[in-house]
XYZ file of C-alpha atoms in Angstrom:
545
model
C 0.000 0.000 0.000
C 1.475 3.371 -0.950
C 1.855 5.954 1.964
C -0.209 8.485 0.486
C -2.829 8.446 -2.739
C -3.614 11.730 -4.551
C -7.002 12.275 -6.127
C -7.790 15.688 -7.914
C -11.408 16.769 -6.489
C -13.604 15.233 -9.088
C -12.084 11.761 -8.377
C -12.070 11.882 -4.767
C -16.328 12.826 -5.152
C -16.356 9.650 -6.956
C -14.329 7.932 -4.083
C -16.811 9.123 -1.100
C -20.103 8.514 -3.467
C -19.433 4.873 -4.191
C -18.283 4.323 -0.334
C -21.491 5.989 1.271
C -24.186 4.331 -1.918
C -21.865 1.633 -3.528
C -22.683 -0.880 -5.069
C -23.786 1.855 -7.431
C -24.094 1.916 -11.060
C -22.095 3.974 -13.126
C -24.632 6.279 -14.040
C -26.071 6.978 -10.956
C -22.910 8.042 -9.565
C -22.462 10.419 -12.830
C -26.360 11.899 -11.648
C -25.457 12.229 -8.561
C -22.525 13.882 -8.557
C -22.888 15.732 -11.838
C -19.610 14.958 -12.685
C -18.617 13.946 -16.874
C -19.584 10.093 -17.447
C -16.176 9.573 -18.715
C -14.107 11.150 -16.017
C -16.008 8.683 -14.297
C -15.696 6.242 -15.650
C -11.865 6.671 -15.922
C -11.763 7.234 -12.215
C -12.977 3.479 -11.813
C -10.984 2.136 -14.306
C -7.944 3.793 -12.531
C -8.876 2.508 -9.191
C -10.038 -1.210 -9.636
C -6.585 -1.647 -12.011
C -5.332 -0.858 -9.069
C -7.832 -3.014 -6.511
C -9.441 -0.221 -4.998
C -12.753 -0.886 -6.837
C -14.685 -3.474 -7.407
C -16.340 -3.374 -11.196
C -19.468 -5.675 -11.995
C -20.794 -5.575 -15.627
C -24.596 -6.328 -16.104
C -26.111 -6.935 -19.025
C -29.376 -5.198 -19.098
C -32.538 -4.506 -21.506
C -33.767 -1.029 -21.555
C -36.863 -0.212 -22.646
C -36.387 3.417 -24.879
C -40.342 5.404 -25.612
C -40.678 6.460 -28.875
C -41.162 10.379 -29.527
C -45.066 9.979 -30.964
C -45.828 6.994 -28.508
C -47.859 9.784 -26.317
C -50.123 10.996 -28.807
C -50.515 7.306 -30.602
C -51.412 5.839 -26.823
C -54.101 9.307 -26.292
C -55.682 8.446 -29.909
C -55.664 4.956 -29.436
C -53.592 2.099 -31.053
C -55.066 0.467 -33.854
C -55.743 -2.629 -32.747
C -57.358 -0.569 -29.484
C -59.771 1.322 -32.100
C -60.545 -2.046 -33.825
C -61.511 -4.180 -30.286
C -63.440 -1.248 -29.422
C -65.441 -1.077 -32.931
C -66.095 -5.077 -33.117
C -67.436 -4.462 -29.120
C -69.992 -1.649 -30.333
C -70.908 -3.588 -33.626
C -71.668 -7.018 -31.614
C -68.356 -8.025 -31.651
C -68.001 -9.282 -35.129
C -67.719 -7.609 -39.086
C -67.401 -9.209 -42.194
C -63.917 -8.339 -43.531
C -65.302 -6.215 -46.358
C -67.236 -4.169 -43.869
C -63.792 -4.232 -41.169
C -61.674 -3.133 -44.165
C -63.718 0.041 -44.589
C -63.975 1.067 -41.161
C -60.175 0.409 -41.323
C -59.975 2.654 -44.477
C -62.338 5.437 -42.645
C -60.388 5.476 -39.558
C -56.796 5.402 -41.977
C -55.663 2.965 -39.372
C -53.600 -0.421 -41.793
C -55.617 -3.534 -41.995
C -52.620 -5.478 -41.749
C -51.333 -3.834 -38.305
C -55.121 -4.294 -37.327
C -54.983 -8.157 -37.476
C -51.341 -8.632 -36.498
C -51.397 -6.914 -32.996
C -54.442 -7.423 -32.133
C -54.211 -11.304 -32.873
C -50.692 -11.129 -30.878
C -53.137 -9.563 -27.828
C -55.238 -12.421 -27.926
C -58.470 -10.067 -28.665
C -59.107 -10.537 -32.428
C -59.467 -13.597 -34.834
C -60.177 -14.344 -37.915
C -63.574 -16.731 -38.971
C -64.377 -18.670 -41.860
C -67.778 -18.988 -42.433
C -70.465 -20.287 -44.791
C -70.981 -16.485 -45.978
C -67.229 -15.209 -46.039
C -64.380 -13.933 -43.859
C -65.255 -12.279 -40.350
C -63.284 -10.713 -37.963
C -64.759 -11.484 -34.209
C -63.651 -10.747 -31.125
C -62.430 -13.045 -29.029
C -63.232 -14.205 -25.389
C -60.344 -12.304 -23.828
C -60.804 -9.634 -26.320
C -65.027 -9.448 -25.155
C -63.783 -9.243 -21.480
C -61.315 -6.640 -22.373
C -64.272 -4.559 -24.356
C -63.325 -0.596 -24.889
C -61.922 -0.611 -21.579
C -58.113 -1.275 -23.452
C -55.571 0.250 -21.342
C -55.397 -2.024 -18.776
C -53.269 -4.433 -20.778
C -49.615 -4.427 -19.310
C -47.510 -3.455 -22.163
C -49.994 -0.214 -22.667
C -49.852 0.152 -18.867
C -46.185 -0.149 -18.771
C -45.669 2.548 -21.863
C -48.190 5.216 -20.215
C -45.684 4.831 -17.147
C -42.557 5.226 -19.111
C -43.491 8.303 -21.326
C -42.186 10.864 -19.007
C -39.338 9.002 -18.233
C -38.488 7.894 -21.883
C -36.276 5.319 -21.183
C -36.213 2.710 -18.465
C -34.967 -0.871 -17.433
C -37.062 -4.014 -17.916
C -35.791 -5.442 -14.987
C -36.888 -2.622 -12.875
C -40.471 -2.362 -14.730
C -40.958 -6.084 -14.523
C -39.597 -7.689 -11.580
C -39.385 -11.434 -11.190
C -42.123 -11.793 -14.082
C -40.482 -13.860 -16.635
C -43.836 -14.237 -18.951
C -44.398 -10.227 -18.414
C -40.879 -9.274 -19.012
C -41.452 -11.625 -22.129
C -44.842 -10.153 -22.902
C -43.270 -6.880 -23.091
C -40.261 -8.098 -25.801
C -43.215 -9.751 -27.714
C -45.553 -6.590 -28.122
C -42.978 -3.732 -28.065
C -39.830 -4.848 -29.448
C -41.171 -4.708 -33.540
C -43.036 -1.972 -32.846
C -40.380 1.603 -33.680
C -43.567 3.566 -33.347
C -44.134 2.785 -29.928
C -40.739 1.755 -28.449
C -37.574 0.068 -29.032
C -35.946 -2.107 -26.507
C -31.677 -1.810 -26.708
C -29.286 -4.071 -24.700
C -27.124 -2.394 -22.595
C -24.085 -3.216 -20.444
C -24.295 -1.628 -17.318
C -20.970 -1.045 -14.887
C -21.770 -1.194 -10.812
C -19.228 0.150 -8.455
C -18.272 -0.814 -5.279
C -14.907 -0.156 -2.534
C -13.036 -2.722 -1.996
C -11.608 -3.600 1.746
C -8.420 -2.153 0.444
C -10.159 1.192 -1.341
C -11.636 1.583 1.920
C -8.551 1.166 3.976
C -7.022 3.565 1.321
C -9.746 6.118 1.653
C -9.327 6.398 5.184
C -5.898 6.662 5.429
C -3.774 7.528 2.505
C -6.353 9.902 0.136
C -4.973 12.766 -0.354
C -6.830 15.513 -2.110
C -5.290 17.840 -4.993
C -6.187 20.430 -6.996
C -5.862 20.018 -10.506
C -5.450 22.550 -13.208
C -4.377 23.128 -16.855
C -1.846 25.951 -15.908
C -0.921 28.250 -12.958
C -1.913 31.669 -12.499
C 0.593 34.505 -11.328
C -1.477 34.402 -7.644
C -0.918 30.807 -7.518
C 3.094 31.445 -7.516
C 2.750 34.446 -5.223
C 0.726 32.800 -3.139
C 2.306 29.402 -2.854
C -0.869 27.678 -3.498
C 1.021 25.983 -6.379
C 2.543 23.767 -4.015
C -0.871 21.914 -3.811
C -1.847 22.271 -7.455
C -1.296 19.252 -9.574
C -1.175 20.160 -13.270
C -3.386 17.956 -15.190
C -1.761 15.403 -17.576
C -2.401 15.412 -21.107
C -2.855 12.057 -23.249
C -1.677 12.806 -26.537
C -2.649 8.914 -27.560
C -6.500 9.340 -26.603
C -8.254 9.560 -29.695
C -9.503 13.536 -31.112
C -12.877 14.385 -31.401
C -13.672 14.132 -35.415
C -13.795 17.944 -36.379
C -16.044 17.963 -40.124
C -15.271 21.839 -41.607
C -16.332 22.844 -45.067
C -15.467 21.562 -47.823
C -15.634 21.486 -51.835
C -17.484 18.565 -52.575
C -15.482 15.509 -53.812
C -16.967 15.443 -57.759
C -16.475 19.351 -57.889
C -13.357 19.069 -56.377
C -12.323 16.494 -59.086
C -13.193 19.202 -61.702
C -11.012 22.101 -60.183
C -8.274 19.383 -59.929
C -8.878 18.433 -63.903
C -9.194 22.404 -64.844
C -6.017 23.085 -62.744
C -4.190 20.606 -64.453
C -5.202 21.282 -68.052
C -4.382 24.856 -67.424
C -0.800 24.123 -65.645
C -0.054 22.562 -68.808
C -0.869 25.581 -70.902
C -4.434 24.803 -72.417
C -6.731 27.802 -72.799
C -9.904 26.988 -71.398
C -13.434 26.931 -74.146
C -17.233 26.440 -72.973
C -19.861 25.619 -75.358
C -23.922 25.565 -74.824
C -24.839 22.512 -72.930
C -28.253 22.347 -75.885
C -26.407 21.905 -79.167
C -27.115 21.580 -83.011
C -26.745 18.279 -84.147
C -24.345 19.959 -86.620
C -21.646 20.758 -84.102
C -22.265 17.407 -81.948
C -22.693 15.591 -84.988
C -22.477 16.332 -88.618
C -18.899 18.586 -87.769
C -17.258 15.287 -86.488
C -18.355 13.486 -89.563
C -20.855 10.508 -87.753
C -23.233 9.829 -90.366
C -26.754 11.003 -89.750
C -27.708 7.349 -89.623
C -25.352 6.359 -86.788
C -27.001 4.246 -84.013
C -25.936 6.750 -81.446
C -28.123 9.695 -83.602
C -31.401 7.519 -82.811
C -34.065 8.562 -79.986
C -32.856 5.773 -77.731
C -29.092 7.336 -77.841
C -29.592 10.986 -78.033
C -31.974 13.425 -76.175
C -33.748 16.129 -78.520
C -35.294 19.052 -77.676
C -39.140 19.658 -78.260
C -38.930 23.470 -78.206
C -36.579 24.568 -80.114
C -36.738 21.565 -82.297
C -34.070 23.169 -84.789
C -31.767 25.923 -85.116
C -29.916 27.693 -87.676
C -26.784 25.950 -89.432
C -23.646 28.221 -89.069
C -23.663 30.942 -91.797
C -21.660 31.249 -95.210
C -18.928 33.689 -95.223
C -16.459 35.351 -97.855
C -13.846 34.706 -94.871
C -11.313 31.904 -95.459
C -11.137 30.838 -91.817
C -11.947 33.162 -88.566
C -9.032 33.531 -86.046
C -8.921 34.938 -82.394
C -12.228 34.035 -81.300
C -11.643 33.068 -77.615
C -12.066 35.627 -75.161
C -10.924 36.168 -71.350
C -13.380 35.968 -68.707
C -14.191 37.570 -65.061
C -12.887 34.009 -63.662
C -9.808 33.659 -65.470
C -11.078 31.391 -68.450
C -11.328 31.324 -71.759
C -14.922 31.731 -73.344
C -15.705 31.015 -76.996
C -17.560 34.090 -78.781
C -19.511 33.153 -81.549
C -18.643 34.579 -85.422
C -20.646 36.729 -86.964
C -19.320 35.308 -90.373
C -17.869 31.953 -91.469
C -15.851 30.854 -94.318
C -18.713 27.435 -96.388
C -18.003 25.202 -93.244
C -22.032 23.626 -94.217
C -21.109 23.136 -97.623
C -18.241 21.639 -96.420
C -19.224 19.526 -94.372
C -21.754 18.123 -96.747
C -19.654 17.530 -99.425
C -17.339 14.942 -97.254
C -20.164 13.202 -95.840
C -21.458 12.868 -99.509
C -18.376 11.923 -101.434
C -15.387 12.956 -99.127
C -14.745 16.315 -100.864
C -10.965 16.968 -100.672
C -10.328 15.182 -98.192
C -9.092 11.992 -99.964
C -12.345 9.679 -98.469
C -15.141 8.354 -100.195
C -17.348 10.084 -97.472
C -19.923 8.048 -96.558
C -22.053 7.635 -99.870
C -25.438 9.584 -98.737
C -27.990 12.222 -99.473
C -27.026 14.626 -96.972
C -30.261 16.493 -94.781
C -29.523 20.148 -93.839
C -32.929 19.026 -91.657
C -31.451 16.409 -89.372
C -28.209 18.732 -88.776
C -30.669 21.541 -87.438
C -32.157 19.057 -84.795
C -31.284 20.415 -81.662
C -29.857 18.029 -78.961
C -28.364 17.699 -75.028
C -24.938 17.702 -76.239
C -23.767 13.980 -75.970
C -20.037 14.823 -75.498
C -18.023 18.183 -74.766
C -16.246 17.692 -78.454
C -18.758 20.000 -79.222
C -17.041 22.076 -77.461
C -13.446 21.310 -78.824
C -14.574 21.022 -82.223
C -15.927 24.465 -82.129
C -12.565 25.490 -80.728
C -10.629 24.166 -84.016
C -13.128 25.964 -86.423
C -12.597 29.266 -84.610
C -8.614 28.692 -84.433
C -7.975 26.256 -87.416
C -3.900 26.999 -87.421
C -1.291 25.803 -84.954
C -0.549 26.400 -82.409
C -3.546 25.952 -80.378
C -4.060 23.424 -76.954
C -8.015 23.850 -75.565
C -9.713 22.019 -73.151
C -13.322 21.921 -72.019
C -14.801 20.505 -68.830
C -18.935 20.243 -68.875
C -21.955 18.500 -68.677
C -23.038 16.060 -71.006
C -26.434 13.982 -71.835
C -26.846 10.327 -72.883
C -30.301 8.770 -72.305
C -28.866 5.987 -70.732
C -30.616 3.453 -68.250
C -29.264 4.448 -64.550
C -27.606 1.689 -63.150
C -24.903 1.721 -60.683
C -22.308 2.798 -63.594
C -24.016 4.972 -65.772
C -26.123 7.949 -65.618
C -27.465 9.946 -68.411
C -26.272 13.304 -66.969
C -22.245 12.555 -66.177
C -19.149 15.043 -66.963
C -16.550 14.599 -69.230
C -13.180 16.428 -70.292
C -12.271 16.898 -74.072
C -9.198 18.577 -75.121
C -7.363 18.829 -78.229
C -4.050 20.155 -79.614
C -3.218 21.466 -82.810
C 0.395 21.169 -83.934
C 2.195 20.671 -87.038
C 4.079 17.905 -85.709
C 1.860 16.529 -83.212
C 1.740 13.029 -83.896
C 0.496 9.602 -81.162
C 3.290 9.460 -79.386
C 2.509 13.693 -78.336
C -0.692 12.492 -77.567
C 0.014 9.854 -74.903
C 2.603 11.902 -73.462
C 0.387 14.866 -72.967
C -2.574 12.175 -71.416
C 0.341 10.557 -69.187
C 0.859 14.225 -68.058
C -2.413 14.917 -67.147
C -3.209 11.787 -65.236
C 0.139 11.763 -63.444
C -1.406 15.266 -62.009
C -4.075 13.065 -60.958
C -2.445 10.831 -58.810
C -2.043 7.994 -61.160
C 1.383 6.747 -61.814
C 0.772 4.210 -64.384
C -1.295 4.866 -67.963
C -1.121 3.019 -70.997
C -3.028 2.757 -74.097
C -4.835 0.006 -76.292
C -5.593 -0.073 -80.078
C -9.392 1.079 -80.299
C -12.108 2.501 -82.932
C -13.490 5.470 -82.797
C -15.549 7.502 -85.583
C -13.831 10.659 -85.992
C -10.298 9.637 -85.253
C -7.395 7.886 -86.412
C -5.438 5.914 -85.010
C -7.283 5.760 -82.108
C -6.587 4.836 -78.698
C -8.527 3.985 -75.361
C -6.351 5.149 -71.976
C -6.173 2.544 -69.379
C -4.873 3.667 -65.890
C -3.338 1.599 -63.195
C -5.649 1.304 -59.935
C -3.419 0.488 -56.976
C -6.130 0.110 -53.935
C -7.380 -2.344 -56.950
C -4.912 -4.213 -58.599
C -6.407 -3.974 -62.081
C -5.665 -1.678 -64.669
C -9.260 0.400 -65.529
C -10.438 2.274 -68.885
C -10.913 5.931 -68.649
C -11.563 7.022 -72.026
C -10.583 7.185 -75.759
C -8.035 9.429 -77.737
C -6.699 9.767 -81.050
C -5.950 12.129 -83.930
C -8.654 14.137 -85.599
C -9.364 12.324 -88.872
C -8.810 15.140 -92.419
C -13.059 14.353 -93.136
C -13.038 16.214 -89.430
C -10.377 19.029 -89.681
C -10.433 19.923 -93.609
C -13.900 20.891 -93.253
C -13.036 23.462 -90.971
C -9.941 24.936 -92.461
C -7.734 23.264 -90.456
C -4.836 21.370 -92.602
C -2.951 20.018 -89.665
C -2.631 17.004 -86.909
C -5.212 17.582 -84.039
C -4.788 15.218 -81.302
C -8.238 14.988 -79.312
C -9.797 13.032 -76.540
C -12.731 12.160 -74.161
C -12.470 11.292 -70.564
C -14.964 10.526 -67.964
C -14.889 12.727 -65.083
C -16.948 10.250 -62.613
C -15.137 7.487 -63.063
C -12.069 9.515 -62.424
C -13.529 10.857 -59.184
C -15.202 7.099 -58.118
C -11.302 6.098 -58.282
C -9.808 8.766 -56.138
C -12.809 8.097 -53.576
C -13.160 4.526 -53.455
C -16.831 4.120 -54.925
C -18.019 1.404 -56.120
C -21.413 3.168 -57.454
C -22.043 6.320 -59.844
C -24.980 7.354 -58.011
C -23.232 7.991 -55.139
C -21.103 10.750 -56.061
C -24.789 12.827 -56.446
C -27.076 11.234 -53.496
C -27.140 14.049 -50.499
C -25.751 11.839 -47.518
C -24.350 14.240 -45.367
C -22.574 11.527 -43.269
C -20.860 10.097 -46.351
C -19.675 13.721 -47.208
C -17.850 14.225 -43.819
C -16.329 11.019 -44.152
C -14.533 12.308 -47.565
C -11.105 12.729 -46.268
C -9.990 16.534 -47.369
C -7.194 15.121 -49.044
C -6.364 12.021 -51.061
């Protein structure tokens, strides 16, 4: 036994309380002596590691009163209403007639027949004529007078209280205490019954001996004041000790959320490189989605099923002839720092064009694709499909190298939502115009952009698409994973797509997914949830990653 113990004020209240009441529980000590739970609690811990305390864990079921269960008890339950209607009627209804009272009263059928059968007042009958519901004997004894039954009894007791302990509502009554589990434990509207462990406290002969003779009471503080040095009272201060190893409270502060965060980090990155950023309207002409990246006007992807068009307008105009050959310096700074396409007034026969390489490949060198073309279907307006819209707009406004534009943006697919596709996503588009760009630029300049990202490992495969070649699709390298993942396709701007637009030189140009990029930085395994508004799964984004 040491020759003296030294408890700072709070602990030596818990000392006396548990020697004058003990055994006492936990949280009766923390009512009575209004002291913190877990200073408490630590107090204990302290003293039975060291065999002053004695520590007895309980098990217990506590019985926890729902919010509405007042107001549900004063109107009546609904199997209460229902043994109380069957009294007044004779004490039996066909179902049909039960089933409209039930609608009348907007009480559930279902929760009708289920509680009131588990009460033991209300059966079902099959009979000659149909289905009845009838009282039965206990629930004809029982009548309208409903509130004596023990469970309602017990609840009408509780709802000041809110919570309480089974053990101490139903003492040494195994088929009440069981009564009570059957007819409030499924029922959240009423009640829910939790398990708790419960800690009682109690000296032992050696915390008693030590209390007697050996306490020693403290004060303890964070710091010392100037009076306590002048004073001397310091001498009988004990400083308080800091844990450094206890774990912090979580602290959740603002933040960008994690799919707009994504896009800064994609915009940044673009721009660090020297790309100039473009925007384009999100509701497009099927000319600039379309007929400018030289997908026939029968491709699949053109049909209803693919493509969302607008009602109202249902066309626009196609871009106007001009005497210009080609219209420079279009892009314009904005009030944010970006670039923002402006719109020509004037534009060298991009239509005519256009037309004439779908048709028969113009000068282009292609056979085009061997079709009337319809000035009609490329005034159908649409929800842009991709932001090459965008791009593509860029390289007819600034046909000659050099030029490097990005855009970042919505885009629209009608596409059925499943946990890896939406049809509203984002996606990043980019191209570069260069007289000696060439594949190998291209898949440095995507290795650039992704090792911004956070990935350390991109390569490419041999892929199709319809307005470039060779074409590529970029495959990143998923650590947390193990497996290499697909974020988008790339290539260089086939001559049906640039000669059109007065451009006579390599444009490398891609498409990546922004969601997918985010669900790999975040660890998602679904699409949907980058968008659904759980706040708890937004403080649990880390603030970086």
């Amino acid at each position: 036994m040491p020759d003296e113990i030294l408890l700072n004020e709070a602990a030596y209240t818990v000392w006396q309380t548990v020697k004058e009441r003990g055994p006492i529980e936990l949280g009766e000590v923390v009512r009575i002596t209004g002291i913190d739970q877990a200073q408490v609690s630590a107090t204990a811990i302290e003293a039975h590691e060291k065999g002053f305390f004695e520590i007895a864990e309980n098990e217990r079921e506590e019985l926890i009163v729902s919010d509405g269960a007042n107001d549900l008890l004063k109107e009546g339950l609904p199997e209460q209403l229902a043994n109380k209607a069957l009294t007044e009627a004779g004490g039996e209804m066909p179902m049909s007639e039960f089933v409209e009272w039930a609608k009348q009263k907007g009480v559930p059928v279902n929760e009708v027949l289920k509680w009131g059968t588990a009460r033991g007042w209300i059966e079902r009958v099959k009979t000659n004529s149909g289905v009845k519901v009838a009282l039965t004997e206990r629930g004809r004894e029982v009548g309208t007078d409903t509130n004596n039954d023990f469970d309602i009894f017990v609840l009408m007791v509780c709802v000041e209280k809110k919570a309480s302990f089974l053990d101490e509502l139903v003492k040494k009554d195994a088929a009440g205490l069981d009564r009570l589990r059957h007819l409030l434990g499924n029922r959240p509207e009423l009640a829910r019954i939790k398990k708790r462990i419960t800690r009682t406290l109690n000296l032992t002969g050696a915390g008693f001996d030590a209390l007697m003779k050996h306490v020693r009471v403290v004060k303890e503080r964070n710091t010392l004041t100037p009076e306590d040095l002048e004073s001397g009272a310091w001498r009988e201060i004990k400083l308080r000790p800091y844990d450094v190893t206890l774990v912090a409270k979580d602290v959740y502060p603002a933040k960008i959320h994690p799919l707009r965060k994504i896009i800064e980090q994609t915009r940044r990155a673009f721009l660090e490189m020297g790309f100039a950023e473009v925007v384009s309207p999100m509701i497009e002409s099927a000319f600039w989605n379309f007929d400018a990246l030289f997908q026939p006007q029968d491709h699949p992807a053109r049909d209803m099923q693919d493509t969302f068009y607008m009602r109202h307008p249902a066309e626009v105009p196609l871009p106007e002839k001009g005497p210009e050959k080609g219209v420079r310096n279009l892009l314009q700074q904005t009030s944010s720092g970006s670039t923002e396409q402006k719109v020509p007034d004037t534009f060298f026969d991009i239509v005519e064009q256009v037309r004439r390489t779908h048709e028969d490949g113009w000068e282009t060198g292609s056979e085009g694709w061997g079709y009337t073309w319809s000035p009609e279907r490329s005034k159908q307006v649409v929800l842009r499909t991709h932001t090459t819209a965008a791009t593509i707009r860029a390289l007819a406004a600034n046909p000659d190298p050099p030029g490097k534009f990005f855009c970042v943006g919505w885009t629209y697919r009608n596409e059925t939502i499943s946990f890896k596709h939406l049809p509203v996503f984002h996606q990043v588009d980019g191209i570069v115009i260069d007289e000696e760009a060439n594949l190998a630029s291209l898949m440095g300049t995507l290795q650039e952009f992704y090792s911004k990202m956070g990935f350390g490992r991109v390569k490419f495969k041999p892929a199709f698409y319809p307005y470039t070649e060779p074409s590529v699709d970029v495959v990143v390298y998923m650590e947390s994973r193990g497996k290499w993942l697909e974020m988008g396709g790339a290539g260089i701007f086939r001559p049906e797509v640039t000669l059109p637009l007065g451009c006579k030189y390599p444009v490398l140009a891609w498409g990546l997914g922004i969601e997918r990029l985010a669900m790999l930085r975040f660890g998602l395994s679904d699409i949907r949830e980058l968008y659904r508004p759980s706040l708890d799964a937004l403080e649990g984004v880390p603030l970086c990653r």
